């Protein structure tokens, strides 16, 4: 019997819908919200309203691109959390109504678990157990994945997420939001000539707030001597900050691989789109004898395909959700 899942994602500022048939992605459509650029970050109220406008056209497009009729959908998987509550409410309410109208089951997905399961949207798929560094605008975690639905967070940030470190640095440099992709591009024209300290955090946890402060003081100091310092050194500053963030992430990932003895190592989440992080993972992997896994770009940033994949594995296990389900802003993997 063939299983068709509609996935819906609305945890932050991207409205996304995807169709998955027997584990294969038939469509994955996302509407981005440009409005937040004006404010230098995601404004929850604006995000929620934009989801309301986008959700029906995005789901329609996903169904059409998949070449199916909505009556062929066997279950609706949706992001229950973690995320912005006003954004989640839109996706959750829509998923409930859709499932109710078609008389099909609902499946709740944890957004962070789904980022890890994005690796199963396409080949090559990592074998279990594997380690996954999930790095996004809201989270930085090292996850030990024992099975599709059996995961443990073995390290995480104590303050800012890696994506936040990129975005807040961008704000200090006068760049648009989200600054991660812009810093990535500018860094390619620069050299990491400025040294920022590595935070001394024990174990497998991370901290990025100290880095943010040291960048702020560094810029203030140099701007006092030369008000044009940022403009003249933009590419080198970006390369230096990016190199430090990537080093922090890779050092902890190496430590996790050493402590667990696991040689299957993956990255996921929006920051895994970063070109230096991708290259550094492959280099470190070659040096340490790891098999490394990096999702295709469209499965790195927020997308509904990863929600549909999570829905598929839950469907196989019969893990369904009732109509009384409510979104949750915080939810551990
Ligand atoms: O996973 P995601 O799409 O949304 C969240 O769940 O947060 O991640 C968004 C984050 C933003 O902080 C953005 O700046 C960062 O991913 N990002 C990048 C790159 N592309 C997106 N950071 C560094 N380099 C990139 N190429
Ligand atoms: Zn995400």
XYZ file of C-alpha atoms and ligand atoms in Angstrom:
360
model
C 0.000 0.000 0.000
C 1.285 3.439 -0.917
C 1.468 6.127 1.815
C 1.101 9.825 0.917
C 1.856 12.458 3.552
C 1.211 16.203 3.358
C 3.724 18.099 5.525
C 3.156 21.617 6.852
C 5.797 23.840 8.460
C 5.139 27.294 9.983
C 7.355 27.524 13.077
C 9.160 30.773 12.222
C 8.969 32.982 9.131
C 8.759 30.416 6.301
C 5.428 28.917 5.240
C 6.114 25.533 3.679
C 4.139 22.554 2.387
C 5.419 19.280 0.942
C 4.066 15.996 -0.384
C 5.891 12.740 0.304
C 4.901 9.407 -1.195
C 6.457 6.251 0.278
C 9.348 8.282 1.627
C 10.022 10.098 -1.665
C 9.604 13.887 -1.927
C 7.107 14.769 -4.683
C 6.998 18.486 -3.885
C 8.476 20.947 -1.361
C 7.162 24.530 -1.665
C 8.120 27.448 0.571
C 6.992 31.077 0.778
C 9.636 33.287 2.406
C 8.686 36.466 4.221
C 10.653 39.477 3.043
C 8.990 41.917 5.499
C 11.338 41.002 8.392
C 14.323 42.395 6.491
C 13.038 45.891 7.329
C 13.129 45.181 11.064
C 16.463 43.351 11.310
C 14.827 40.183 12.657
C 11.643 38.134 12.669
C 8.671 40.080 14.074
C 6.302 37.407 15.483
C 3.071 39.281 14.765
C 4.103 40.023 11.172
C 5.162 36.387 10.679
C 1.843 35.062 11.945
C -0.183 37.286 9.627
C 1.958 36.391 6.620
C 1.465 32.670 7.355
C -2.299 33.227 7.199
C -1.948 34.785 3.759
C 0.530 32.200 2.443
C -0.697 28.886 3.784
C -3.528 28.098 1.344
C -1.608 29.029 -1.848
C 1.500 27.149 -0.633
C -0.448 23.956 0.159
C -2.329 24.195 -3.166
C 0.983 24.577 -4.993
C 2.528 21.591 -3.175
C -0.464 19.385 -4.087
C -0.378 20.555 -7.721
C 3.399 20.184 -8.091
C 3.184 16.666 -6.665
C 0.688 15.850 -9.419
C -1.848 14.402 -6.971
C -5.411 15.167 -5.829
C -5.900 16.159 -2.201
C -8.098 13.073 -1.703
C -4.964 10.949 -2.202
C -3.337 12.323 0.990
C -3.309 9.667 3.763
C -2.220 11.885 6.687
C -1.276 15.501 7.491
C 1.986 16.031 9.386
C 2.550 19.452 10.937
C 5.116 21.259 13.093
C 3.737 21.364 16.627
C 6.833 23.157 18.009
C 9.248 24.469 19.046
C 8.816 27.901 17.462
C 6.905 31.175 17.587
C 3.478 30.451 19.017
C 1.599 32.820 16.696
C 3.277 31.223 13.671
C 2.705 27.670 14.877
C -1.001 28.320 15.516
C -1.567 29.019 11.812
C 0.006 25.749 10.626
C -1.551 23.667 13.405
C -5.061 25.083 12.828
C -4.757 24.616 9.080
C -3.513 21.011 9.455
C -6.395 20.176 11.793
C -9.011 21.611 9.442
C -7.449 19.872 6.423
C -7.345 16.486 8.159
C -10.867 16.886 9.522
C -12.319 17.794 6.138
C -10.701 14.764 4.466
C -11.300 12.377 7.383
C -7.586 11.487 7.631
C -5.211 11.335 10.637
C -2.969 14.089 11.968
C 0.683 13.602 12.913
C 2.614 16.094 15.050
C 6.311 16.735 14.318
C 9.024 18.240 16.496
C 10.798 20.838 14.333
C 14.269 19.983 15.685
C 13.784 16.235 15.227
C 12.549 16.997 11.718
C 15.765 18.942 10.903
C 17.708 15.733 11.690
C 15.265 13.607 9.649
C 15.781 15.957 6.661
C 18.670 13.560 5.911
C 16.091 10.939 4.921
C 14.471 13.122 2.257
C 17.072 11.904 -0.261
C 20.095 9.583 -0.629
C 22.674 9.147 0.796
C 20.925 8.427 4.094
C 23.068 8.059 7.221
C 22.961 4.700 9.022
C 22.057 4.608 12.740
C 23.499 5.579 15.095
C 24.764 8.909 13.761
C 25.612 12.326 15.170
C 23.875 15.415 13.830
C 24.949 18.983 14.476
C 21.701 20.944 14.100
C 22.457 24.629 13.671
C 19.740 27.170 12.979
C 18.607 30.662 13.906
C 17.049 29.414 17.129
C 19.031 26.286 18.044
C 22.476 24.767 18.203
C 22.479 21.110 19.222
C 24.497 17.943 18.841
C 21.963 15.143 18.524
C 22.727 11.431 18.876
C 20.201 9.753 16.560
C 19.742 6.080 17.512
C 16.718 5.562 15.278
C 14.214 7.651 13.295
C 12.240 8.548 16.395
C 14.853 7.876 19.081
C 17.152 10.888 19.517
C 19.076 12.430 22.386
C 20.539 15.946 22.628
C 24.095 15.431 23.953
C 25.227 19.059 23.632
C 23.542 22.409 23.106
C 24.017 26.141 23.339
C 23.700 27.764 26.749
C 22.731 31.128 25.214
C 22.639 32.275 21.564
C 22.322 29.901 18.604
C 24.982 29.773 15.857
C 22.572 31.387 13.376
C 21.956 34.162 15.896
C 25.719 34.726 16.119
C 25.756 35.251 12.333
C 22.626 37.431 12.360
C 23.684 39.603 15.327
C 27.157 40.082 13.843
C 25.418 41.172 10.646
C 23.426 43.740 12.590
C 26.643 45.172 14.107
C 28.110 45.367 10.594
C 24.991 47.057 9.170
C 24.010 44.051 7.010
C 20.470 42.930 6.181
C 18.602 40.169 8.020
C 19.183 37.232 7.858
C 22.892 37.978 7.708
C 24.165 34.365 7.623
C 24.086 33.974 3.822
C 25.460 37.526 3.327
C 28.407 36.935 5.678
C 29.025 33.604 3.910
C 29.244 35.406 0.547
C 31.379 38.345 1.789
C 33.758 36.007 3.658
C 34.713 34.382 0.365
C 36.442 37.651 -0.636
C 38.298 38.034 2.681
C 40.858 36.414 4.968
C 40.413 35.469 8.659
C 43.041 37.988 9.805
C 41.242 39.056 13.013
C 41.286 36.681 15.942
C 38.212 36.245 18.155
C 38.494 34.130 21.299
C 37.141 30.585 21.525
C 34.658 30.315 24.438
C 35.828 27.972 27.183
C 32.676 25.903 27.757
C 33.136 22.448 29.259
C 31.755 19.275 27.656
C 29.681 19.309 24.501
C 27.773 22.543 25.152
C 28.203 25.791 23.236
C 28.111 29.496 24.009
C 27.993 32.316 21.479
C 27.089 35.348 23.588
C 30.724 36.035 24.569
C 31.736 36.017 20.917
C 29.019 38.575 20.150
C 30.346 40.860 22.928
C 33.948 40.503 21.786
C 32.939 41.414 18.221
C 31.070 44.468 19.548
C 34.105 45.688 21.563
C 36.448 44.925 18.658
C 34.348 47.067 16.294
C 33.961 49.906 18.831
C 37.741 49.978 19.421
C 38.616 50.082 15.718
C 35.877 52.563 14.812
C 37.344 54.994 17.360
C 40.626 54.971 15.414
C 39.003 54.897 11.967
C 35.251 55.583 11.562
C 35.399 53.825 8.184
C 36.945 50.631 9.636
C 33.962 48.351 8.936
C 33.551 49.368 5.308
C 37.295 49.036 4.565
C 37.584 45.635 6.270
C 34.135 44.111 5.732
C 35.268 40.949 3.908
C 38.071 40.214 6.405
C 35.775 40.794 9.395
C 33.177 38.420 7.896
C 35.844 35.803 7.135
C 37.235 36.084 10.680
C 33.867 35.806 12.448
C 32.753 32.945 10.218
C 36.034 31.067 10.738
C 35.619 31.347 14.508
C 31.976 30.168 14.486
C 32.847 27.220 12.231
C 35.832 26.295 14.451
C 33.654 26.372 17.595
C 31.100 24.063 15.940
C 33.653 21.643 14.502
C 35.684 21.398 17.728
C 32.616 20.283 19.689
C 31.498 17.927 16.944
C 34.969 16.301 16.936
C 34.764 15.946 20.685
C 31.307 14.332 20.413
C 32.599 11.869 17.813
C 35.572 11.057 20.062
C 33.435 10.534 23.173
C 30.750 8.419 21.481
C 32.999 6.578 19.017
C 30.434 7.326 16.283
C 31.896 7.907 12.807
C 28.692 8.805 10.945
C 28.474 12.595 11.213
C 25.807 14.903 9.775
C 24.883 18.585 9.836
C 21.399 20.090 9.535
C 19.501 23.374 9.949
C 19.812 26.743 8.244
C 23.468 27.334 9.176
C 24.423 24.005 7.535
C 23.945 25.935 4.273
C 27.186 27.769 5.180
C 29.879 27.003 2.597
C 32.795 27.108 5.073
C 31.001 24.827 7.549
C 30.236 22.346 4.762
C 33.852 22.372 3.552
C 35.225 22.143 7.102
C 32.981 19.168 7.917
C 34.224 17.308 4.849
C 37.877 18.126 5.622
C 37.595 17.133 9.307
C 35.687 14.029 8.207
C 38.488 12.976 5.849
C 41.108 13.535 8.573
C 39.157 11.519 11.160
C 37.729 8.753 8.992
C 34.102 9.904 9.347
C 31.361 9.403 6.803
C 29.788 12.845 6.497
C 26.255 13.826 5.472
C 25.161 17.275 4.306
C 21.591 17.813 3.116
C 20.761 19.519 -0.151
C 20.331 23.265 0.377
C 16.502 23.180 0.235
C 16.456 20.651 3.097
C 18.848 22.708 5.296
C 16.684 25.773 5.925
C 13.127 25.442 7.224
C 11.073 23.243 4.900
C 8.015 21.005 5.021
C 9.689 18.003 3.364
C 11.455 17.274 6.666
C 8.066 17.476 8.457
C 6.529 15.058 5.954
C 9.512 12.678 6.409
C 8.949 12.750 10.181
C 5.248 12.150 9.523
C 6.071 9.139 7.345
C 8.097 7.369 10.044
C 5.453 8.146 12.662
C 2.737 6.867 10.308
C 4.604 3.560 9.978
C 4.634 3.285 13.777
C 0.988 4.338 14.123
C 1.851 7.493 16.084
C -1.095 9.802 15.403
C -2.313 12.976 17.102
C -5.850 13.937 18.156
C -7.780 17.036 17.047
C -7.349 18.521 20.560
C -3.586 19.076 19.948
C -2.210 22.582 20.641
C 1.103 24.119 19.478
C 4.031 24.374 21.901
C 6.666 27.142 21.838
C 9.231 24.957 23.662
C 9.591 21.242 23.092
C 12.655 19.064 23.627
C 13.732 16.567 20.952
O 16.776 26.503 10.080
P 16.490 27.919 9.687
O 16.024 28.169 8.265
O 15.407 28.565 10.618
C 15.371 28.342 12.001
O 14.770 27.320 12.419
O 15.988 29.179 12.693
O 17.815 28.770 9.992
C 17.902 30.155 9.760
C 19.304 30.613 10.148
C 19.487 32.131 10.134
O 20.128 32.504 11.340
C 20.397 32.366 8.926
O 21.240 33.509 9.058
C 21.201 31.098 8.914
O 20.263 30.075 9.230
N 21.813 30.816 7.595
C 23.144 30.843 7.375
C 23.328 30.575 5.990
N 22.096 30.404 5.432
C 21.174 30.544 6.423
N 24.173 31.068 8.208
C 25.406 31.032 7.693
N 25.676 30.806 6.389
C 24.674 30.572 5.503
N 24.955 30.324 4.212
Zn 14.574 25.385 11.651
